[in-house]
């Protein structure tokens, strides 16, 4: 079943440079897709077009049969509740507790007043704890987020995305700021989201080897165009070189 | 430049006399340098521009020294009682509190509208412009206007102080809001949160300590302003006594006493505000 | 860490808000302040402004005299700020944790800053007026003292903020105290300090109005004279010149700040 | 503090608080007893609470009355005239009389004084001459003060305008150093102006007799005559305590109309106005030793009694002579 | 020839915990020695004891025949000019130019007055440029340091250390903040300092594999004690596990 369709997507922030050009792909429900490409290729922009954090210039994004580009404000909020997002720098509110940050994922379901007052139902809170437990950070639930290590913070970020009960999770370089151990933990969790919970994952990655290890399918982006799209095992040395230009990567490429 | 040096390399910049330059001469250094030079020149010019009429250094300096000694070493109360003094200080603090609290509440809403990352450009720009003008008008004028039009009393003092207080805080708050990590706002918006959700759960928690610091700083300023404005607006307070003691009775001992009172209050307020900040809103907790 | 603790921190916020509400209420009581009365006077005040603060052609004739006074005030503020800044750098270096020579000097510097800052500029004006009389020097000194305290505190913060890293690195090369201060601390904190100086000049022009009223100097005195002769047209003109001067200086310093920070 | 009087100028309502505004001269603590006593008798007569509004500034006091924010003000003749110009509802209530108990001698004196030791600098051929004050440091009281600015400045102008050099001089030129004087100071109060002279900040000072009465004695000559020498009492209260024993002499003496209690009829209401007029002019008040302090008691006060002093009614036109001066 | 002798060195910042315990080792001139060990083991403290950036509590450090612990203030400055130091966060003065930062390394040879006036001789300046060229960043000489990438900044840091004409260079995690490519560049440069210029290098590292690749000798520190000291090739899996506790490192250990 096709969950997401991107058709002829084009995007430019200013008149000079076209960041995305005629991007076409489809993602099926339950897939784990990695997007790789050099810095500035447009990976982040592509993800942001999908939940319309940036406006779409050309082409269409169809998510769950809705044309994302044409949604009204209310409908857009509704759409976003169905798409979780995980960021490189976690983007948690540092002064609030872990559990508060996780519950922020429920705002899409709240009226303004409920949201301002911070009214959350018991079920929501229990759900939050359940997720924290699943990601192994239930002990820190009442700590302020700025007291956690990067890996722990990223797990909070994942919880916040999951409590939205999304159909799709977008991850923008979720492990770029993490040390090797934490990176593994996070990637394992993301993988299990797809396998255990059946949620589709679209992940931007810098580390080619990690992408190959974890994902079903890899999309290679270069200068705003898709230059590779296929199963991970078909991504070979020369394709990688094509994606990243001709530079050979030295030392520590992982 | 390339003064016949054999080993000269293209990436080395030299001064006219052939020495190697180590300053970059970039715009920032240049601006800093010229700002400092211009300020120095203006300062020197200022002393030629001053009017020195009636100034007798030989008399003024020893007299000031003597006066300061009398004030600070022999403070005394002559025209009113300790109880009265407490009451008057209370009034001044009260004026400061009112102007600060009311100002902060109003400023909070205006600042949300003035912050570029939370508002529309034209709203933000117009609020900024209005606020800049209000800030440029001296507080004393506001106070006098209200004293004249609204009558002597605390309303005039507080309202007069409120204008500047609010405008100042709007600027400070909106700058704090603008510094909130764009990622946090983005993350909350991505969950489907609306503007109010983002403000109450993202912006305010992230900036609360800054806001509080600014409010306390403004309170210190307002206390100082209240000393002056309480008297001018007929709201009384320790400033009136200070004015009478120095401008009317010429009683240095009493001026000394009042100065001590103000100083002590200011220091106590500072301590309280630091304590409150540390206690309720530490920058980071360690547990 | 548990839910109790979180509740407690919620409680603390509530207690804090309560304290503020109570303090505000007490303040209103002691000053006999009535917010609604106050609100009701705003239209009246605006009406009064519209009716009285008008610039007439006749008042414009006074512009040259006013400009001269304004210039005196601007000079006064700049001189007071610059000279205070020079002293504040030394006090700041003495007071900062990073660069302090010893604790006694540090406490001494902070004490001076605290005293001169916490005694309001009004008080300084009145105190200095007694012995210096009514001239620019009195106004200058009153502004100077207040500025000294404020800048010292700001400079201490700027110096503390300047990264300790470079200081450590220079120590490791065998540099002396003055070399470290001059080459690592000052270059890092200078833009920040300059920004504070610019801020203070602007603030001082505004407070020079009050100081002028009290010490009989500069534009403040002119303001006071017209106001006391109930010549509100001239008061309006004086105010506008002050506002324009402040806005110009504000925008110049913003521009400088944008480049250097 | 201010009550329901916020309806906008011209349409104020009568309320049950009577606000009295005092000039800085009368805002000192040593006058508190007198102020409170006046408040007390007013409360007694009208049943209304009295609030005293002390000021640090003449202009504020005047504007407060103009803008319907006070019921009564004790103000100088000049202040009254300005208030009347600003709001026609301002009406004189009573004026303290002279010794005779009538309006005829309801005057006090505006002085120009110099320090005794310097007096020869101000004489030409053995006579005091205003010519000598050009280029000196001069101290006025406040530019809204009758006896401390309007009267002395008009006599100074009258004198100098006859000379070619100073023919264009106007009142405003006297407010700042330059045109005529080297420097112009404002004492803020009569006491302040006198102290400016005595402590050397000013060479010549203008102030009035009654305001410094409490602090000085005649040492030589007759009261209120040119050339009379006054000496500060050894036990003079502040602000004179720093200049005790110093002497000054009068180089010019000009009579000035007494300061009225002025009322704002819109705020006070005709009824209370009449009540107060009856109260103030009554013998009871005239004999109240806290209001009219016996001159020989040595107590400070607002008004003094040496003979038949009392409050008497005055019409607006009575102030016309002062009006002429400030034109 | 023994350049540095550390004998029975002990250090504690407060009475509770002993950060270094009885540390003993010697370093010969021209050696390239890496110090590895878990976070908090005392690696940084050890380096700082050597040039007495922190006071020594017990034992002795003898550098170039001088007892570091007993030096007077003047002599200490002299000692420090002989020991260059390179930091994890580069520790440059961000607002000054590259060349100025490099010349800071000469302060140890200056009187206070010369240093304040910023008087440097032409030879010193040329030397600085020579070093910048050697490390390949001469093009950036007049740029402000905060405009450089991390790897470039670290090279400036190395130049600053080298212009001291030191006998020993101490490096405290010089590549911990750098990306893989820059890391390689920096490690290559450090290595060449020893091989080409004969300057002794003592480097704290987190990356075991990098330490093994580059150094002649590795010292393993754990809880303030030396638990391994020997040639790189003798460091095996079980010793590494001993140094880092029993945790097995997973994913991306480099
Ligand atoms: N808000 C923006 N306004 C203008 N240009 C932008 C904006 N965001 C990104 N760009 C530009 O769009 C291009 C693609 O940026 P994008 O962030 O999508 O790349 P990326 O593949 O995510 O790179 P990286 O790996 O560095 O994150 C870049 O040239 C960038 O400068
Ligand atoms: N200035 C200091 N004051 C007090 N304790 C300190 C100080 N510096 C370090 N410590 C403590 O000394 C111990 C060793 O610290 P050190 O920085 O030497 O470890 P490290 O091996 O360099 O660790 P890392 O790999 O994290 O840099 C730690 O427990 C640390 O908390
Ligand atoms: Mg990106
Ligand atoms: Mg370390």
PDB file of C-alpha atoms in Angstrom, chain B residues 51 53-56 59 63 78-81 84 143-144 146-155 228 231-236 239-241 243-245 247-253, chain D residues 1-2 5 21 24-32 53-57 59-61 63-64 67 69 137 182-183 187 189-192 195-196 199-201 215 238-242:
ATOM      1  CA  UNK B  51      29.710  75.417  30.855  1.00  0.00           C
ATOM      2  CA  UNK B  53      30.121  78.923  35.266  1.00  0.00           C
ATOM      3  CA  UNK B  54      29.951  79.007  39.001  1.00  0.00           C
ATOM      4  CA  UNK B  55      32.289  76.062  39.308  1.00  0.00           C
ATOM      5  CA  UNK B  56      35.112  76.475  41.749  1.00  0.00           C
ATOM      6  CA  UNK B  59      36.053  74.819  46.715  1.00  0.00           C
ATOM      7  CA  UNK B  63      33.442  70.499  49.982  1.00  0.00           C
ATOM      8  CA  UNK B  78      15.824  65.132  61.679  1.00  0.00           C
ATOM      9  CA  UNK B  79      12.563  65.805  59.962  1.00  0.00           C
ATOM     10  CA  UNK B  80      10.756  62.543  60.195  1.00  0.00           C
ATOM     11  CA  UNK B  81      10.731  59.401  62.226  1.00  0.00           C
ATOM     12  CA  UNK B  84       7.834  57.445  58.620  1.00  0.00           C
ATOM     13  CA  UNK B 143       5.145  61.405  34.639  1.00  0.00           C
ATOM     14  CA  UNK B 144       4.637  65.152  34.392  1.00  0.00           C
ATOM     15  CA  UNK B 146       0.064  62.321  33.960  1.00  0.00           C
ATOM     16  CA  UNK B 147       0.625  64.416  37.046  1.00  0.00           C
ATOM     17  CA  UNK B 148      -0.821  67.418  35.263  1.00  0.00           C
ATOM     18  CA  UNK B 149      -3.643  65.706  33.482  1.00  0.00           C
ATOM     19  CA  UNK B 150      -4.571  63.036  35.967  1.00  0.00           C
ATOM     20  CA  UNK B 151      -3.717  64.691  39.210  1.00  0.00           C
ATOM     21  CA  UNK B 152      -1.013  64.231  41.743  1.00  0.00           C
ATOM     22  CA  UNK B 153      -0.725  60.776  43.170  1.00  0.00           C
ATOM     23  CA  UNK B 154       0.455  57.260  42.634  1.00  0.00           C
ATOM     24  CA  UNK B 155      -1.591  56.821  39.448  1.00  0.00           C
ATOM     25  CA  UNK B 228      12.643  60.708  41.480  1.00  0.00           C
ATOM     26  CA  UNK B 231       8.323  63.210  44.364  1.00  0.00           C
ATOM     27  CA  UNK B 232       7.570  64.853  41.039  1.00  0.00           C
ATOM     28  CA  UNK B 233       4.179  63.246  40.726  1.00  0.00           C
ATOM     29  CA  UNK B 234       3.175  63.962  44.265  1.00  0.00           C
ATOM     30  CA  UNK B 235       2.985  60.281  45.099  1.00  0.00           C
ATOM     31  CA  UNK B 236       5.479  60.841  47.875  1.00  0.00           C
ATOM     32  CA  UNK B 239      12.310  60.564  46.993  1.00  0.00           C
ATOM     33  CA  UNK B 240      10.169  63.409  48.301  1.00  0.00           C
ATOM     34  CA  UNK B 241      12.027  63.311  51.584  1.00  0.00           C
ATOM     35  CA  UNK B 243      14.268  66.181  47.664  1.00  0.00           C
ATOM     36  CA  UNK B 244      13.207  68.136  50.726  1.00  0.00           C
ATOM     37  CA  UNK B 245      16.316  67.175  52.649  1.00  0.00           C
ATOM     38  CA  UNK B 247      16.830  70.893  48.032  1.00  0.00           C
ATOM     39  CA  UNK B 248      14.968  72.521  50.864  1.00  0.00           C
ATOM     40  CA  UNK B 249      16.549  71.838  54.225  1.00  0.00           C
ATOM     41  CA  UNK B 250      20.070  71.346  52.873  1.00  0.00           C
ATOM     42  CA  UNK B 251      20.412  68.759  55.608  1.00  0.00           C
ATOM     43  CA  UNK B 252      23.325  66.549  54.642  1.00  0.00           C
ATOM     44  CA  UNK B 253      22.914  64.192  57.538  1.00  0.00           C
TER      45      UNK B 253
ATOM     46  CA  UNK D   1      -4.782  58.798  45.789  1.00  0.00           C
ATOM     47  CA  UNK D   2      -6.851  60.916  43.476  1.00  0.00           C
ATOM     48  CA  UNK D   5     -12.283  63.332  39.545  1.00  0.00           C
ATOM     49  CA  UNK D  21      -2.150  71.589  47.106  1.00  0.00           C
ATOM     50  CA  UNK D  24       7.199  73.635  48.013  1.00  0.00           C
ATOM     51  CA  UNK D  25       7.679  76.586  50.391  1.00  0.00           C
ATOM     52  CA  UNK D  26       4.822  75.340  52.497  1.00  0.00           C
ATOM     53  CA  UNK D  27       5.575  71.655  52.058  1.00  0.00           C
ATOM     54  CA  UNK D  28       8.281  71.589  54.708  1.00  0.00           C
ATOM     55  CA  UNK D  29       7.862  69.537  57.836  1.00  0.00           C
ATOM     56  CA  UNK D  30       8.001  72.594  60.103  1.00  0.00           C
ATOM     57  CA  UNK D  31       4.727  73.790  58.581  1.00  0.00           C
ATOM     58  CA  UNK D  32       3.039  70.459  59.105  1.00  0.00           C
ATOM     59  CA  UNK D  53      -0.776  67.287  48.440  1.00  0.00           C
ATOM     60  CA  UNK D  54       2.791  68.367  48.935  1.00  0.00           C
ATOM     61  CA  UNK D  55       4.803  69.284  45.883  1.00  0.00           C
ATOM     62  CA  UNK D  56       8.371  69.814  44.870  1.00  0.00           C
ATOM     63  CA  UNK D  57       7.430  72.154  42.110  1.00  0.00           C
ATOM     64  CA  UNK D  59       4.121  74.323  38.076  1.00  0.00           C
ATOM     65  CA  UNK D  60       2.718  70.991  39.194  1.00  0.00           C
ATOM     66  CA  UNK D  61       0.784  72.684  41.956  1.00  0.00           C
ATOM     67  CA  UNK D  63      -1.577  72.635  36.930  1.00  0.00           C
ATOM     68  CA  UNK D  64      -3.162  70.400  39.499  1.00  0.00           C
ATOM     69  CA  UNK D  67      -6.937  70.400  35.737  1.00  0.00           C
ATOM     70  CA  UNK D  69      -7.378  67.610  40.378  1.00  0.00           C
ATOM     71  CA  UNK D 137      25.252  85.282  39.506  1.00  0.00           C
ATOM     72  CA  UNK D 182      26.432  85.436  34.257  1.00  0.00           C
ATOM     73  CA  UNK D 183      24.437  82.579  35.726  1.00  0.00           C
ATOM     74  CA  UNK D 187      16.395  78.055  44.578  1.00  0.00           C
ATOM     75  CA  UNK D 189      11.854  77.848  47.317  1.00  0.00           C
ATOM     76  CA  UNK D 190      12.355  81.244  48.903  1.00  0.00           C
ATOM     77  CA  UNK D 191      14.468  79.648  51.552  1.00  0.00           C
ATOM     78  CA  UNK D 192      16.551  77.962  48.886  1.00  0.00           C
ATOM     79  CA  UNK D 195      20.602  80.130  51.065  1.00  0.00           C
ATOM     80  CA  UNK D 196      22.032  80.357  47.545  1.00  0.00           C
ATOM     81  CA  UNK D 199      26.468  80.201  50.939  1.00  0.00           C
ATOM     82  CA  UNK D 200      28.025  82.098  48.058  1.00  0.00           C
ATOM     83  CA  UNK D 201      26.487  80.249  45.110  1.00  0.00           C
ATOM     84  CA  UNK D 215      14.935  82.285  60.213  1.00  0.00           C
ATOM     85  CA  UNK D 238      17.076  74.077  58.077  1.00  0.00           C
ATOM     86  CA  UNK D 239      17.973  75.094  55.486  1.00  0.00           C
ATOM     87  CA  UNK D 240      19.497  78.043  57.284  1.00  0.00           C
ATOM     88  CA  UNK D 241      21.366  76.007  59.874  1.00  0.00           C
ATOM     89  CA  UNK D 242      24.450  75.917  57.699  1.00  0.00           C
TER      90      UNK D 242
END
